[in-house]
């Protein structure tokens, strides 16, 4: 970290001595004030629930400029990565810091491909779930269970273990998501086929049956690959911070990633794509485009608890660049499938137009996020709605691992241990139960 010549000075109105705090400059983005010595020197903590003004780490992986609507992985704009690279190249970039050369790519793809199969015992583990279990409940269990199957890659402090765990997780997530799906519909699991691309293989494991050959459609495979790329990392969001915090205790990588899967499930985070599609379906059932005004009225009513899902973001105060790419993919996929008149897509575009002109959304800088269109794309591809978040988890796994590895490799890394402002009871004596 580069210290700045500028220092922040903290002073108190009660006459307590003031304190100089070092300031660090990032390569881009806001400077940070280093408060690590604050408690030792003043006996005071800072208070920032929801991390509105707190950088929890330094990182070289992903940068977001929320006002500009810019997303960079290792310095490369997401638009360039989504159009020039595939998902596994993006994984390599996130994990190792640079885009691969052709031979590095070939070697990496081979390594990932050779780990796509899961231990055969996993299917018996899966059998313990109810058939109607939510895929994210299943995925939380399956990913955590990997630590019970791969004992040679569970030492988070061993770089070789971390490397093999990374490859295994990236390779096996599509297999696990497809298995979770096949289990819910009662079809046989389809083993990975290693001459297919990462996304093509996933689609085959999802949609093939042993009775017929399945040839993935190139346009749909490209769309799937783009969904993966757009979701690969997003700096210190809730699930990534969960993975870092969980991993900071020294737990194994599979357990830390399982914690990320659990966090991602929530509707304010990864569950938003499912919630968004359900919302579009509800509006469609209410009467479609004609009912948008009524729905927007409910969203604006603070007592209704209704949100426009797929809109708004903690960091983006402009159009989420991923949403633009996803809207483009949506067009491509619907055209390929002859669904250009898809009523939900029309509804989504109309809803977006109306919301972007509405004072409520304009004043709060609420723009569509990636989830606004990703549900429509996935539904068109044939992915069932409850599986959307599991696909997000599959794609985000590489980001979680890259961030976890970065944390463990950081000489300043410590177990994450937030402090609190205690506002409960002061010390008091226990009254024996008979006297209460
Ligand atoms: N619909 C209606 N009002 C909204 C929405 C929305 N989607 N999002 C924010 N607001 C309002 C909110 O009520 C508040 O209004 P007021 O100032 O009058 O109280 C204001 O905008 C600021 O909202 P906030 O809740 O303080 O913002 P936040 O940064 O804490 O929340 C968010 C960010 C993503 C949780 C929120 O925008 C949201 O719940 N959006 C819908 C869910 C969604 O699409 N999530 C996906 C995020 S992108 C994928 C991912 O990274 O996981």
Short mmCIF file of C-alpha atoms and ligand atoms in Angstrom, two decimals:
data_model
loop_
_atom_site.label_atom_id
_atom_site.label_comp_id
_atom_site.label_asym_id
_atom_site.label_seq_id
_atom_site.Cartn_x
_atom_site.Cartn_y
_atom_site.Cartn_z
CA UNK A 1 0.00 0.00 0.00
CA UNK A 2 1.29 3.49 -0.84
CA UNK A 3 1.17 5.92 2.10
CA UNK A 4 0.12 9.44 1.16
CA UNK A 5 1.83 12.64 2.33
CA UNK A 6 -1.57 13.72 3.55
CA UNK A 7 -2.64 12.62 7.03
CA UNK A 8 -6.12 12.64 8.52
CA UNK A 9 -6.38 14.23 11.97
CA UNK A 10 -9.00 13.06 14.36
CA UNK A 11 -9.90 15.50 17.11
CA UNK A 12 -12.44 15.29 19.93
CA UNK A 13 -14.61 18.04 21.33
CA UNK A 14 -14.03 16.84 24.93
CA UNK A 15 -10.37 17.83 24.92
CA UNK A 16 -8.98 14.27 24.46
CA UNK A 17 -5.68 14.36 22.53
CA UNK A 18 -6.04 14.40 18.77
CA UNK A 19 -4.62 11.62 16.63
CA UNK A 20 -2.98 11.58 13.19
CA UNK A 21 -4.13 8.75 10.99
CA UNK A 22 -2.15 7.58 7.92
CA UNK A 23 -3.86 7.77 4.56
CA UNK A 24 -3.23 5.25 1.77
CA UNK A 25 -3.77 5.75 -1.91
CA UNK A 26 -5.10 3.02 -4.14
CA UNK A 27 -4.08 2.84 -7.80
CA UNK A 28 -7.62 4.06 -8.54
CA UNK A 29 -10.61 4.74 -6.34
CA UNK A 30 -11.01 6.45 -2.99
CA UNK A 31 -8.12 6.80 -0.53
CA UNK A 32 -8.47 4.99 2.78
CA UNK A 33 -7.78 6.18 6.30
CA UNK A 34 -5.84 3.61 8.33
CA UNK A 35 -7.57 3.30 11.70
CA UNK A 36 -5.80 0.16 12.92
CA UNK A 37 -4.11 1.95 15.81
CA UNK A 38 -7.24 3.90 16.76
CA UNK A 39 -8.37 1.64 19.59
CA UNK A 40 -4.89 1.25 21.07
CA UNK A 41 -4.37 5.01 21.08
CA UNK A 42 -7.85 6.34 21.91
CA UNK A 43 -9.79 3.40 23.40
CA UNK A 44 -12.47 4.00 20.77
CA UNK A 45 -13.85 1.93 17.90
CA UNK A 46 -15.39 3.13 14.64
CA UNK A 47 -19.03 2.32 13.93
CA UNK A 48 -20.01 1.27 10.40
CA UNK A 49 -22.73 -1.41 10.19
CA UNK A 50 -23.11 -2.61 6.61
CA UNK A 51 -19.55 -1.40 5.83
CA UNK A 52 -20.83 1.78 4.17
CA UNK A 53 -17.46 3.53 4.55
CA UNK A 54 -15.10 0.71 5.46
CA UNK A 55 -12.52 -1.03 3.28
CA UNK A 56 -12.15 -4.47 4.84
CA UNK A 57 -8.96 -5.35 2.94
CA UNK A 58 -6.66 -4.23 0.15
CA UNK A 59 -7.08 -6.11 -3.10
CA UNK A 60 -5.68 -6.25 -6.65
CA UNK A 61 -8.45 -8.32 -8.19
CA UNK A 62 -11.60 -6.37 -9.06
CA UNK A 63 -12.35 -2.67 -9.22
CA UNK A 64 -15.78 -1.08 -9.48
CA UNK A 65 -16.44 2.59 -10.11
CA UNK A 66 -20.07 2.77 -9.09
CA UNK A 67 -20.62 6.33 -10.32
CA UNK A 68 -19.21 5.64 -13.77
CA UNK A 69 -20.75 2.16 -14.00
CA UNK A 70 -17.33 0.59 -14.56
CA UNK A 71 -16.20 -2.93 -13.66
CA UNK A 72 -12.59 -4.10 -14.12
CA UNK A 73 -11.13 -7.54 -13.45
CA UNK A 74 -7.38 -7.09 -12.92
CA UNK A 75 -7.66 -3.80 -14.85
CA UNK A 76 -9.54 -5.18 -17.86
CA UNK A 77 -13.03 -3.75 -18.53
CA UNK A 78 -15.78 -6.34 -18.22
CA UNK A 79 -17.07 -5.37 -21.69
CA UNK A 80 -13.74 -6.41 -23.27
CA UNK A 81 -13.50 -9.62 -21.29
CA UNK A 82 -17.09 -10.58 -22.08
CA UNK A 83 -16.56 -10.06 -25.81
CA UNK A 84 -12.95 -11.24 -26.30
CA UNK A 85 -12.35 -13.94 -23.69
CA UNK A 86 -14.15 -17.01 -22.44
CA UNK A 87 -14.93 -17.88 -18.84
CA UNK A 88 -11.90 -20.09 -18.23
CA UNK A 89 -9.55 -17.36 -19.51
CA UNK A 90 -11.31 -15.02 -17.08
CA UNK A 91 -10.83 -17.57 -14.29
CA UNK A 92 -7.11 -17.72 -15.07
CA UNK A 93 -6.94 -13.93 -15.01
CA UNK A 94 -8.72 -13.71 -11.66
CA UNK A 95 -6.62 -16.45 -10.08
CA UNK A 96 -3.17 -15.58 -11.42
CA UNK A 97 -3.40 -11.86 -12.27
CA UNK A 98 -2.72 -11.98 -16.04
CA UNK A 99 -4.55 -13.27 -19.10
CA UNK A 100 -3.12 -16.62 -20.21
CA UNK A 101 -0.96 -17.13 -23.29
CA UNK A 102 -2.35 -19.81 -25.67
CA UNK A 103 -0.18 -22.52 -24.06
CA UNK A 104 -1.04 -21.38 -20.53
CA UNK A 105 -4.71 -21.45 -21.47
CA UNK A 106 -4.44 -24.94 -22.91
CA UNK A 107 -2.69 -26.22 -19.82
CA UNK A 108 -5.23 -24.56 -17.48
CA UNK A 109 -8.25 -25.82 -19.45
CA UNK A 110 -6.77 -29.34 -19.37
CA UNK A 111 -6.22 -29.14 -15.65
CA UNK A 112 -9.76 -27.96 -14.96
CA UNK A 113 -11.23 -30.48 -17.39
CA UNK A 114 -9.41 -33.36 -15.72
CA UNK A 115 -11.14 -32.60 -12.44
CA UNK A 116 -14.75 -32.33 -13.61
CA UNK A 117 -15.85 -35.70 -12.22
CA UNK A 118 -16.88 -35.90 -8.56
CA UNK A 119 -16.30 -38.74 -6.12
CA UNK A 120 -18.98 -41.35 -6.82
CA UNK A 121 -19.97 -41.28 -3.14
CA UNK A 122 -21.32 -37.74 -3.63
CA UNK A 123 -24.42 -39.12 -5.32
CA UNK A 124 -25.27 -41.14 -2.22
CA UNK A 125 -24.79 -38.04 -0.10
CA UNK A 126 -27.13 -36.18 -2.47
CA UNK A 127 -29.72 -38.91 -2.06
CA UNK A 128 -30.26 -37.84 1.55
CA UNK A 129 -31.99 -34.66 0.37
CA UNK A 130 -35.70 -34.38 -0.31
CA UNK A 131 -36.37 -34.27 -4.06
CA UNK A 132 -38.05 -30.87 -3.67
CA UNK A 133 -35.14 -29.30 -1.75
CA UNK A 134 -34.08 -25.85 -2.99
CA UNK A 135 -30.92 -26.22 -5.12
CA UNK A 136 -29.12 -23.68 -2.93
CA UNK A 137 -29.84 -25.81 0.16
CA UNK A 138 -28.38 -28.76 -1.72
CA UNK A 139 -25.38 -26.75 -2.98
CA UNK A 140 -24.53 -25.44 0.48
CA UNK A 141 -24.41 -29.06 1.65
CA UNK A 142 -22.56 -30.46 -1.38
CA UNK A 143 -19.84 -27.81 -1.46
CA UNK A 144 -19.23 -28.11 2.28
CA UNK A 145 -19.14 -31.89 1.87
CA UNK A 146 -16.28 -31.67 -0.65
CA UNK A 147 -13.94 -31.27 2.33
CA UNK A 148 -15.01 -34.74 3.43
CA UNK A 149 -14.09 -36.20 0.03
CA UNK A 150 -10.83 -34.44 -0.86
CA UNK A 151 -8.61 -34.65 2.20
CA UNK A 152 -5.48 -33.80 0.27
CA UNK A 153 -6.55 -30.21 -0.40
CA UNK A 154 -7.94 -28.96 2.91
CA UNK A 155 -4.94 -27.14 4.42
CA UNK A 156 -5.64 -23.49 3.65
CA UNK A 157 -2.10 -22.51 4.70
CA UNK A 158 -0.50 -24.83 2.14
CA UNK A 159 -0.27 -23.12 -1.31
CA UNK A 160 -0.37 -26.47 -3.12
CA UNK A 161 -3.54 -27.48 -1.29
CA UNK A 162 -5.10 -24.10 -2.10
CA UNK A 163 -4.18 -24.49 -5.78
CA UNK A 164 -5.64 -27.97 -6.14
CA UNK A 165 -8.75 -26.97 -4.14
CA UNK A 166 -9.20 -24.01 -6.53
CA UNK A 167 -9.02 -26.22 -9.61
CA UNK A 168 -11.30 -28.82 -8.06
CA UNK A 169 -13.93 -26.27 -7.07
CA UNK A 170 -13.99 -24.57 -10.49
CA UNK A 171 -14.10 -27.96 -12.24
CA UNK A 172 -16.69 -29.63 -10.03
CA UNK A 173 -19.22 -26.83 -9.50
CA UNK A 174 -20.95 -27.38 -12.89
CA UNK A 175 -21.12 -31.13 -12.17
CA UNK A 176 -22.63 -30.52 -8.74
CA UNK A 177 -25.19 -27.96 -9.95
CA UNK A 178 -26.27 -30.30 -12.76
CA UNK A 179 -26.48 -33.22 -10.30
CA UNK A 180 -28.63 -31.13 -7.94
CA UNK A 181 -30.95 -30.40 -10.88
CA UNK A 182 -31.15 -33.97 -12.16
CA UNK A 183 -31.90 -35.15 -8.65
CA UNK A 184 -34.92 -32.82 -8.32
CA UNK A 185 -36.41 -34.01 -11.61
CA UNK A 186 -35.63 -37.67 -11.01
CA UNK A 187 -33.38 -38.14 -14.05
CA UNK A 188 -30.07 -40.02 -14.08
CA UNK A 189 -26.94 -37.97 -13.55
CA UNK A 190 -24.97 -37.26 -16.71
CA UNK A 191 -21.21 -37.60 -16.32
CA UNK A 192 -19.00 -34.79 -17.65
CA UNK A 193 -17.75 -35.12 -21.21
CA UNK A 194 -14.32 -33.63 -21.43
CA UNK A 195 -14.19 -32.79 -25.12
CA UNK A 196 -16.80 -30.08 -24.59
CA UNK A 197 -16.19 -26.51 -23.46
CA UNK A 198 -16.80 -25.60 -19.81
CA UNK A 199 -20.22 -24.07 -20.55
CA UNK A 200 -21.10 -26.70 -23.18
CA UNK A 201 -20.28 -29.48 -20.76
CA UNK A 202 -22.47 -27.89 -18.11
CA UNK A 203 -25.41 -27.62 -20.50
CA UNK A 204 -25.00 -31.24 -21.54
CA UNK A 205 -24.93 -32.41 -17.92
CA UNK A 206 -28.11 -30.36 -17.36
CA UNK A 207 -30.13 -31.29 -20.43
CA UNK A 208 -28.87 -34.59 -21.85
CA UNK A 209 -30.34 -37.95 -20.91
CA UNK A 210 -28.70 -41.36 -21.41
CA UNK A 211 -31.35 -42.10 -24.08
CA UNK A 212 -30.36 -39.47 -26.61
CA UNK A 213 -27.26 -37.64 -27.77
CA UNK A 214 -27.31 -33.95 -26.91
CA UNK A 215 -25.54 -31.29 -28.93
CA UNK A 216 -25.29 -27.96 -27.16
CA UNK A 217 -26.42 -24.96 -29.23
CA UNK A 218 -23.46 -22.58 -29.82
CA UNK A 219 -25.44 -19.39 -29.20
CA UNK A 220 -26.82 -20.72 -25.93
CA UNK A 221 -23.39 -22.01 -24.87
CA UNK A 222 -21.95 -18.54 -25.53
CA UNK A 223 -24.76 -16.99 -23.49
CA UNK A 224 -24.09 -19.37 -20.60
CA UNK A 225 -20.37 -18.64 -20.78
CA UNK A 226 -21.13 -14.91 -20.67
CA UNK A 227 -23.37 -15.37 -17.63
CA UNK A 228 -20.43 -17.10 -15.95
CA UNK A 229 -17.97 -14.35 -16.95
CA UNK A 230 -20.23 -11.52 -15.79
CA UNK A 231 -20.71 -13.15 -12.40
CA UNK A 232 -17.11 -14.29 -11.88
CA UNK A 233 -16.15 -11.66 -9.31
CA UNK A 234 -17.47 -8.44 -7.83
CA UNK A 235 -14.96 -7.31 -5.19
CA UNK A 236 -15.96 -7.24 -1.52
CA UNK A 237 -19.69 -8.04 -1.75
CA UNK A 238 -21.54 -9.91 1.01
CA UNK A 239 -20.69 -13.46 -0.09
CA UNK A 240 -17.04 -12.65 -0.87
CA UNK A 241 -16.64 -10.96 2.49
CA UNK A 242 -18.26 -14.03 4.04
CA UNK A 243 -15.71 -16.29 2.32
CA UNK A 244 -12.84 -14.09 3.49
CA UNK A 245 -14.15 -13.93 7.06
CA UNK A 246 -14.84 -17.65 7.17
CA UNK A 247 -11.43 -18.49 5.65
CA UNK A 248 -9.67 -16.10 8.04
CA UNK A 249 -10.16 -18.63 10.84
CA UNK A 250 -7.98 -21.09 8.90
CA UNK A 251 -10.87 -23.35 7.93
CA UNK A 252 -10.51 -25.40 4.74
CA UNK A 253 -11.25 -23.81 1.33
CA UNK A 254 -14.34 -25.97 0.69
CA UNK A 255 -15.92 -24.90 3.98
CA UNK A 256 -15.15 -21.24 3.24
CA UNK A 257 -16.72 -21.46 -0.24
CA UNK A 258 -19.77 -23.24 1.22
CA UNK A 259 -20.21 -20.22 3.51
CA UNK A 260 -20.15 -18.01 0.41
CA UNK A 261 -22.83 -20.17 -1.24
CA UNK A 262 -25.03 -19.80 1.85
CA UNK A 263 -24.64 -16.02 1.86
CA UNK A 264 -25.28 -15.72 -1.86
CA UNK A 265 -28.65 -17.39 -1.48
CA UNK A 266 -30.30 -14.27 0.02
CA UNK A 267 -32.72 -12.28 -2.19
CA UNK A 268 -30.77 -9.04 -1.65
CA UNK A 269 -27.70 -10.72 -3.22
CA UNK A 270 -27.58 -13.76 -5.52
CA UNK A 271 -31.21 -14.69 -4.95
CA UNK A 272 -32.24 -11.48 -6.74
CA UNK A 273 -32.27 -13.12 -10.21
CA UNK A 274 -34.82 -15.68 -9.03
CA UNK A 275 -36.80 -12.99 -7.18
CA UNK A 276 -36.68 -10.78 -10.28
CA UNK A 277 -38.09 -13.42 -12.59
CA UNK A 278 -40.80 -14.26 -10.06
CA UNK A 279 -41.65 -10.55 -9.88
CA UNK A 280 -41.90 -10.29 -13.69
CA UNK A 281 -44.15 -13.36 -13.72
CA UNK A 282 -46.37 -11.82 -11.02
CA UNK A 283 -46.73 -8.54 -12.96
CA UNK A 284 -47.46 -10.52 -16.11
CA UNK A 285 -50.19 -12.40 -14.30
CA UNK A 286 -51.62 -9.15 -12.90
CA UNK A 287 -52.08 -7.95 -16.49
CA UNK A 288 -48.59 -7.25 -17.85
CA UNK A 289 -47.43 -3.90 -19.22
CA UNK A 290 -50.77 -2.24 -18.37
CA UNK A 291 -50.15 -2.96 -14.68
CA UNK A 292 -46.62 -1.53 -14.48
CA UNK A 293 -47.92 1.80 -13.11
CA UNK A 294 -49.79 0.05 -10.32
CA UNK A 295 -46.75 -2.08 -9.47
CA UNK A 296 -44.39 0.93 -9.42
CA UNK A 297 -46.82 2.66 -7.04
CA UNK A 298 -46.49 -0.29 -4.65
CA UNK A 299 -42.68 -0.19 -4.93
CA UNK A 300 -42.71 3.50 -3.96
CA UNK A 301 -44.96 2.88 -0.97
CA UNK A 302 -42.59 2.40 1.99
CA UNK A 303 -45.22 0.36 3.87
CA UNK A 304 -45.68 -2.18 1.07
CA UNK A 305 -42.25 -3.80 1.46
CA UNK A 306 -42.27 -4.36 -2.31
CA UNK A 307 -38.97 -3.76 -4.13
CA UNK A 308 -38.26 -3.58 -7.80
CA UNK A 309 -36.02 -6.63 -7.91
CA UNK A 310 -33.04 -6.39 -10.25
CA UNK A 311 -32.82 -2.66 -9.57
CA UNK A 312 -30.45 -0.82 -7.28
CA UNK A 313 -27.00 -1.68 -6.03
CA UNK A 314 -24.88 -0.75 -3.03
CA UNK A 315 -21.98 0.31 -5.25
CA UNK A 316 -23.39 1.12 -8.71
CA UNK A 317 -25.10 4.47 -8.75
CA UNK A 318 -25.26 4.24 -12.53
CA UNK A 319 -26.19 1.50 -15.03
CA UNK A 320 -24.55 -1.78 -13.98
CA UNK A 321 -22.25 -2.53 -16.98
CA UNK A 322 -23.11 -6.21 -16.63
CA UNK A 323 -26.81 -5.41 -17.16
CA UNK A 324 -26.04 -3.86 -20.59
CA UNK A 325 -24.13 -6.98 -21.66
CA UNK A 326 -26.87 -9.20 -20.30
CA UNK A 327 -29.55 -7.28 -22.19
CA UNK A 328 -27.52 -7.80 -25.39
CA UNK A 329 -27.27 -11.54 -24.65
CA UNK A 330 -30.99 -11.61 -23.95
CA UNK A 331 -31.66 -10.31 -27.49
CA UNK A 332 -29.30 -12.90 -29.01
CA UNK A 333 -30.78 -15.84 -27.11
CA UNK A 334 -34.41 -14.89 -27.72
CA UNK A 335 -33.71 -14.38 -31.45
CA UNK A 336 -31.91 -17.71 -31.68
CA UNK A 337 -34.86 -19.46 -30.07
CA UNK A 338 -37.45 -17.55 -32.10
CA UNK A 339 -38.78 -15.90 -28.94
CA UNK A 340 -38.35 -12.22 -29.96
CA UNK A 341 -41.90 -11.60 -28.76
CA UNK A 342 -41.23 -13.04 -25.33
CA UNK A 343 -43.74 -11.19 -23.12
CA UNK A 344 -41.47 -11.16 -20.05
CA UNK A 345 -38.60 -9.57 -22.01
CA UNK A 346 -40.99 -6.92 -23.37
CA UNK A 347 -42.31 -6.37 -19.87
CA UNK A 348 -38.78 -6.06 -18.45
CA UNK A 349 -37.77 -3.50 -21.09
CA UNK A 350 -40.92 -1.44 -20.50
CA UNK A 351 -40.47 -1.65 -16.74
CA UNK A 352 -36.86 -0.50 -17.10
CA UNK A 353 -37.91 2.43 -19.29
CA UNK A 354 -40.61 3.58 -16.90
CA UNK A 355 -38.43 3.15 -13.81
CA UNK A 356 -35.52 5.06 -15.37
CA UNK A 357 -37.82 8.04 -16.00
CA UNK A 358 -39.49 7.94 -12.59
CA UNK A 359 -38.39 10.59 -10.06
CA UNK A 360 -38.25 7.98 -7.22
CA UNK A 361 -35.63 5.89 -9.04
CA UNK A 362 -33.79 8.86 -10.55
CA UNK A 363 -33.40 10.58 -7.14
CA UNK A 364 -32.06 7.39 -5.54
CA UNK A 365 -29.83 6.54 -8.52
CA UNK A 366 -31.48 3.14 -8.93
CA UNK A 367 -30.54 1.45 -12.20
CA UNK A 368 -30.96 -2.11 -13.48
CA UNK A 369 -28.36 -4.54 -12.16
CA UNK A 370 -27.14 -7.75 -13.79
CA UNK A 371 -30.04 -9.75 -12.40
CA UNK A 372 -32.67 -7.75 -14.21
CA UNK A 373 -32.01 -9.61 -17.48
CA UNK A 374 -30.09 -12.73 -16.45
CA UNK A 375 -33.27 -14.52 -15.32
CA UNK A 376 -34.93 -14.04 -18.72
CA UNK A 377 -31.85 -15.42 -20.49
CA UNK A 378 -31.63 -18.42 -18.20
CA UNK A 379 -35.31 -19.19 -18.44
CA UNK A 380 -35.09 -19.08 -22.26
CA UNK A 381 -32.13 -21.49 -22.16
CA UNK A 382 -34.34 -23.85 -20.15
CA UNK A 383 -32.83 -23.36 -16.69
CA UNK A 384 -35.53 -23.69 -14.04
CA UNK A 385 -35.97 -20.58 -11.89
CA UNK A 386 -34.85 -22.11 -8.54
CA UNK A 387 -31.52 -23.02 -10.16
CA UNK A 388 -30.58 -19.44 -11.10
CA UNK A 389 -28.76 -18.69 -7.87
CA UNK A 390 -26.89 -22.00 -8.00
CA UNK A 391 -25.56 -20.95 -11.42
CA UNK A 392 -24.50 -17.63 -9.94
CA UNK A 393 -22.66 -19.60 -7.22
CA UNK A 394 -20.98 -21.76 -9.86
CA UNK A 395 -19.74 -18.65 -11.68
CA UNK A 396 -18.70 -16.75 -8.52
CA UNK A 397 -16.68 -19.65 -7.12
CA UNK A 398 -13.55 -18.48 -8.95
CA UNK A 399 -13.90 -14.98 -7.50
CA UNK A 400 -14.34 -16.37 -4.00
CA UNK A 401 -11.23 -18.52 -4.37
CA UNK A 402 -9.12 -15.73 -5.86
CA UNK A 403 -10.12 -13.45 -2.98
CA UNK A 404 -9.52 -16.15 -0.39
CA UNK A 405 -6.07 -16.92 -1.80
CA UNK A 406 -5.23 -13.23 -1.93
CA UNK A 407 -6.17 -12.89 1.74
CA UNK A 408 -4.14 -15.88 2.88
CA UNK A 409 -1.13 -14.62 0.90
CA UNK A 410 -1.35 -11.14 2.45
CA UNK A 411 1.31 -10.71 5.18
CA UNK A 412 -1.10 -8.38 7.01
CA UNK A 413 -3.86 -11.01 7.15
CA UNK A 414 -5.44 -11.63 10.55
CA UNK A 415 -8.53 -13.48 11.66
CA UNK A 416 -11.53 -11.22 10.98
CA UNK A 417 -12.94 -10.06 14.28
CA UNK A 418 -15.25 -7.01 14.14
CA UNK A 419 -15.94 -5.12 17.35
CA UNK A 420 -19.25 -3.69 18.56
CA UNK A 421 -20.98 -0.81 20.24
CA UNK A 422 -22.60 -2.52 23.21
CA UNK A 423 -26.00 -1.05 24.13
CA UNK A 424 -27.37 -3.89 26.33
CA UNK A 425 -27.66 -4.35 30.05
CA UNK A 426 -24.83 -3.28 32.34
CA UNK A 427 -23.58 -5.87 34.90
CA UNK A 428 -26.32 -7.20 37.18
CA UNK A 429 -26.84 -10.15 39.52
CA UNK A 430 -28.75 -13.35 38.74
CA UNK A 431 -31.91 -13.77 40.85
CA UNK A 432 -32.42 -17.44 41.81
CA UNK A 433 -35.20 -18.97 39.65
CA UNK A 434 -37.65 -19.37 42.52
CA UNK A 435 -37.53 -15.61 43.16
CA UNK A 436 -38.03 -14.49 39.54
N1 LIG B 1 -36.71 -0.98 -5.32
C1 LIG B 1 -37.22 0.07 -4.66
N2 LIG B 1 -36.51 0.89 -3.87
C2 LIG B 1 -35.23 0.62 -3.72
C3 LIG B 1 -34.61 -0.48 -4.36
C4 LIG B 1 -35.40 -1.29 -5.18
N3 LIG B 1 -34.89 -2.32 -5.82
N4 LIG B 1 -33.31 -0.51 -4.03
C5 LIG B 1 -33.10 0.52 -3.20
N5 LIG B 1 -34.26 1.20 -3.02
C6 LIG B 1 -34.45 2.44 -2.23
C7 LIG B 1 -34.46 2.15 -0.74
O1 LIG B 1 -35.77 1.91 -0.28
C8 LIG B 1 -33.89 3.44 -0.20
O2 LIG B 1 -34.90 4.42 -0.25
P1 LIG B 1 -34.99 5.55 0.93
O3 LIG B 1 -33.70 6.31 0.83
O4 LIG B 1 -36.20 6.33 0.57
O5 LIG B 1 -35.11 4.78 2.20
C9 LIG B 1 -32.83 3.84 -1.23
O6 LIG B 1 -33.31 3.26 -2.45
C10 LIG B 1 -31.44 3.33 -0.93
O7 LIG B 1 -31.52 1.93 -0.75
P2 LIG B 1 -30.67 1.09 0.29
O8 LIG B 1 -31.52 -0.07 0.72
O9 LIG B 1 -30.12 2.00 1.34
O10 LIG B 1 -29.50 0.62 -0.63
P3 LIG B 1 -28.49 -0.53 -0.28
O11 LIG B 1 -27.22 -0.13 -0.89
O12 LIG B 1 -28.49 -0.86 1.17
O13 LIG B 1 -29.15 -1.78 -1.04
C11 LIG B 1 -29.64 -3.47 -2.62
C12 LIG B 1 -28.70 -2.30 -2.24
C13 LIG B 1 -29.05 -4.19 -3.84
C14 LIG B 1 -29.74 -4.46 -1.46
C15 LIG B 1 -31.03 -2.89 -2.95
O14 LIG B 1 -30.93 -1.96 -4.01
C16 LIG B 1 -32.03 -3.99 -3.31
O15 LIG B 1 -32.59 -4.62 -2.41
N6 LIG B 1 -32.29 -4.22 -4.65
C17 LIG B 1 -33.17 -5.28 -5.06
C18 LIG B 1 -32.45 -6.61 -4.96
C19 LIG B 1 -31.44 -6.81 -6.05
O16 LIG B 1 -31.71 -6.60 -7.23
N7 LIG B 1 -30.24 -7.27 -5.66
C20 LIG B 1 -29.20 -7.64 -6.62
C21 LIG B 1 -27.94 -6.88 -6.45
S1 LIG B 1 -26.86 -7.14 -7.84
C22 LIG B 1 -26.40 -8.78 -7.71
C23 LIG B 1 -25.47 -9.05 -6.62
O17 LIG B 1 -24.41 -8.39 -6.54
O18 LIG B 1 -25.73 -9.95 -5.82
#
